[in-house]
Coordinates of C-alpha atoms in Angstrom, one line a residue:
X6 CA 12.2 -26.6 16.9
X7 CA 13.1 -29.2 14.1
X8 CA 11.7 -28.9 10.6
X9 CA 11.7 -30.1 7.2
X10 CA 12.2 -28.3 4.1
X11 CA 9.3 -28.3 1.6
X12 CA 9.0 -29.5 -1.2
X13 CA 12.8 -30.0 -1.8
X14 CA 15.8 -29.8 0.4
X15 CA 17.9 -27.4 -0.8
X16 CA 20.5 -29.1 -1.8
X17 CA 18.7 -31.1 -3.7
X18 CA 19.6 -30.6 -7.3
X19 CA 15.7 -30.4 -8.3
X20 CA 15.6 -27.4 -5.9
X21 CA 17.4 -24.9 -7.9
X22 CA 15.4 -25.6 -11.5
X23 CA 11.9 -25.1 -9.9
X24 CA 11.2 -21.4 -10.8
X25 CA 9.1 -21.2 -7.4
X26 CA 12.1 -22.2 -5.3
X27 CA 14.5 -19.7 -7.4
X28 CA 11.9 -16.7 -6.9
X29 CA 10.8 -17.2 -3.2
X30 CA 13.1 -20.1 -1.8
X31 CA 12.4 -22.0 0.8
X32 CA 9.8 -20.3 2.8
X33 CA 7.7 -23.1 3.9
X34 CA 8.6 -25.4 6.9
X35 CA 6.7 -28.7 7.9
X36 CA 6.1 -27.1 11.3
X37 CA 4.6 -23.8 10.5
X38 CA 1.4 -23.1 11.6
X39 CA -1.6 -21.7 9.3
X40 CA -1.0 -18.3 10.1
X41 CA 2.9 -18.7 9.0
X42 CA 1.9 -20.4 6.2
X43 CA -0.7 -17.3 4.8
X44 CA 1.5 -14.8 5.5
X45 CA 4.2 -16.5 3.4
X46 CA 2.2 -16.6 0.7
X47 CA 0.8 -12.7 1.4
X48 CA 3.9 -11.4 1.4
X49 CA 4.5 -13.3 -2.1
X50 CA 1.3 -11.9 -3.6
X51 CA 2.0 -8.2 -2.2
X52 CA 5.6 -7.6 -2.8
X53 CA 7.6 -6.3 -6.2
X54 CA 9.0 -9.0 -8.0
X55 CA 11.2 -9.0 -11.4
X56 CA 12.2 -11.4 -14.0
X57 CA 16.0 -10.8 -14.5
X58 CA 16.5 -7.0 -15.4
X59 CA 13.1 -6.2 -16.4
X60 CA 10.9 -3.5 -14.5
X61 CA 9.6 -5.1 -11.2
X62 CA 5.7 -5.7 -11.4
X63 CA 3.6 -5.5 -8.6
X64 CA 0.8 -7.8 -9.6
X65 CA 0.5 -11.1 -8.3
X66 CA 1.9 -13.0 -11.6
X67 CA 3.7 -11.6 -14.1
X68 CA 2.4 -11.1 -17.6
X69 CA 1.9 -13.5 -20.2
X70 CA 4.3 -11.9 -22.1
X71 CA 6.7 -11.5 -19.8
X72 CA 6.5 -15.5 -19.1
X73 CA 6.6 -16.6 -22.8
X74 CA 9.5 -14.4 -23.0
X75 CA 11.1 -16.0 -19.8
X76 CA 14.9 -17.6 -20.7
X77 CA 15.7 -19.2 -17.5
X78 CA 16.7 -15.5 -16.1
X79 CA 17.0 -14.7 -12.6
X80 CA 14.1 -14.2 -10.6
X81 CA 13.6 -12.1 -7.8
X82 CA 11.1 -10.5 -5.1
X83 CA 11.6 -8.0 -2.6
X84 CA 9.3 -8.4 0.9
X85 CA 9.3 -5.6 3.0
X86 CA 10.7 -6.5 6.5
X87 CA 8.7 -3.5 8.9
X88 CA 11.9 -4.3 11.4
X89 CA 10.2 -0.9 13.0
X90 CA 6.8 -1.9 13.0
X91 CA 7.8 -5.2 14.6
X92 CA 10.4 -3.6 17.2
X93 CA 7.9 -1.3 18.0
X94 CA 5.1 -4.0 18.6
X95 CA 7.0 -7.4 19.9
X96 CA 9.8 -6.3 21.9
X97 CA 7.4 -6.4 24.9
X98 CA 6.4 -9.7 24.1
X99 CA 9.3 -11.4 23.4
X100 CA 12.0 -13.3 25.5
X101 CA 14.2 -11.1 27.7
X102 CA 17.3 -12.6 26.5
X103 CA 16.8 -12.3 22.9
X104 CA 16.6 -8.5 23.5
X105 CA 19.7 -7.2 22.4
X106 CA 21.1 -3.9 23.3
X107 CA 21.2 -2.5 19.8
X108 CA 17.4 -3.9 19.9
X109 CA 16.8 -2.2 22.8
X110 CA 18.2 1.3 21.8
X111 CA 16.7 1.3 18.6
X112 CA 13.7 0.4 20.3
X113 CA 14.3 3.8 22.9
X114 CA 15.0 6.0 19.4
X115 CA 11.6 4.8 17.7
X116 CA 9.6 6.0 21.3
X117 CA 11.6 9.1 21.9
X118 CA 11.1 9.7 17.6
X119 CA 7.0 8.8 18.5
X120 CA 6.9 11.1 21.4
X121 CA 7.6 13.7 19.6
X122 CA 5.2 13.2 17.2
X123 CA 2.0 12.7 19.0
X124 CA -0.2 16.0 20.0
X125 CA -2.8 15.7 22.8
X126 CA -4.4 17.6 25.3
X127 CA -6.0 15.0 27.4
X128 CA -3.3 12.4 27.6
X129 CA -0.3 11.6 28.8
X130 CA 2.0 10.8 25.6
X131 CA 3.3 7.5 27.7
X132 CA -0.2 6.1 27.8
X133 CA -0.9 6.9 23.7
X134 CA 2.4 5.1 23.1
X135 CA 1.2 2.0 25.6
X136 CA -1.9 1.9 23.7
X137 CA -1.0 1.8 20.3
X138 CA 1.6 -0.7 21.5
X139 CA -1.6 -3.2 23.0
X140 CA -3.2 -2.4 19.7
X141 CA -0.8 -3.6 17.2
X142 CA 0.4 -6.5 20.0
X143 CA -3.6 -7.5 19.4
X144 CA -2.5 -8.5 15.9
X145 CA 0.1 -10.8 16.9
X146 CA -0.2 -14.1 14.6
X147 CA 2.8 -16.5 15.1
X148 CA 5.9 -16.8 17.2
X149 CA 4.5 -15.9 20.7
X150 CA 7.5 -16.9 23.0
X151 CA 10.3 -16.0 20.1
X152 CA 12.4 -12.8 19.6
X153 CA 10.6 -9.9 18.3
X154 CA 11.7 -10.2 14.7
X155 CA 10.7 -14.2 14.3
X156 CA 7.2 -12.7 15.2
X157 CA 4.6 -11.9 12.9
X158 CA 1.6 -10.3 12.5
X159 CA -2.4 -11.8 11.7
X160 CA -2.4 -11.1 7.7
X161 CA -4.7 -8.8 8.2
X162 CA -3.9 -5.9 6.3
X163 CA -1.0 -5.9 3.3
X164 CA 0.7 -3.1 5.9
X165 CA 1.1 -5.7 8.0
X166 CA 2.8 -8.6 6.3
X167 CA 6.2 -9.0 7.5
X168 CA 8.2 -12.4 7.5
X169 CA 10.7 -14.1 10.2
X170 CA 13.6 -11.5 10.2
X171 CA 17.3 -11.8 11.5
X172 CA 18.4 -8.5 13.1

């Protein structure tokens, strides 16, 4: 897969004094499809951010205060990564040689940690866990045919944003 950065490479010297590129770097790729693309900008919109050592904000833009007050300090935002969440759901769907053996015993903790969890009567606990599995594997947006971690979820609900992630 080949790709171009957007809108500056980033070693390009106007990279670093675009306040966009500090905040949330260089998330967007020429080959990314529209999915990719909303859930990028989701996970923008629905995650903490902060403006040097100020409180974080949860709001999508910071206030106008907080802007005019703005001196060029560090900015930041912190996406959460749901590496359980996307274990749990892609592992079965991704390719067999990008599952790697911690992947797969984390992967055998979360069930066993799951089993224990669920209560039924009618049920075999195996066949809760296999449906719930289908069901979030239903939401499946981009990166069919990667590892489990580049995969990510339709942007349907802010619980599930979760970006690319190296594990």
């Amino acid at each position: 897969m080949s790709f171009r950065y957007f809108p500056f490479q980033p070693a390009d010297e106007k990279a670093m004094k675009n306040p966009a590129i500090q905040l949330f770097g260089n998330r967007l790729f020429s080959d990314q499809t529209v999915s990719e693309f909303l859930v990028e900008f989701l996970l923008v919109i629905f995650s903490p951010k902060r403006i040097g050592d100020c409180e974080p904000f949860e709001t999508v833009f910071p206030t106008l205060k907080q802007i005019d007050y703005w001196d060029n300090e560090k900015l930041e935002y912190a996406p959460k990564a749901r590496l359980n969440l996307k274990l749990f759901s892609f592992i079965g769907a991704s390719r067999l040689d990008s599952r790697h053996q911690a992947h797969r015993n984390h992967y055998k903790t979360l069930l066993e940690r799951l089993r224990q969890r669920i209560r039924t009567n009618s049920r075999d606990k195996d066949d809760v866990i296999r449906t719930i599995e289908n069901l979030f594997l239903g939401f499946q947006g981009a990166g069919s045919g990667r590892t489990w971690c580049a995969q990510s979820f339709l942007p349907v609900s802010p619980s599930l944003l979760a970006g690319e992630t190296i594990w």
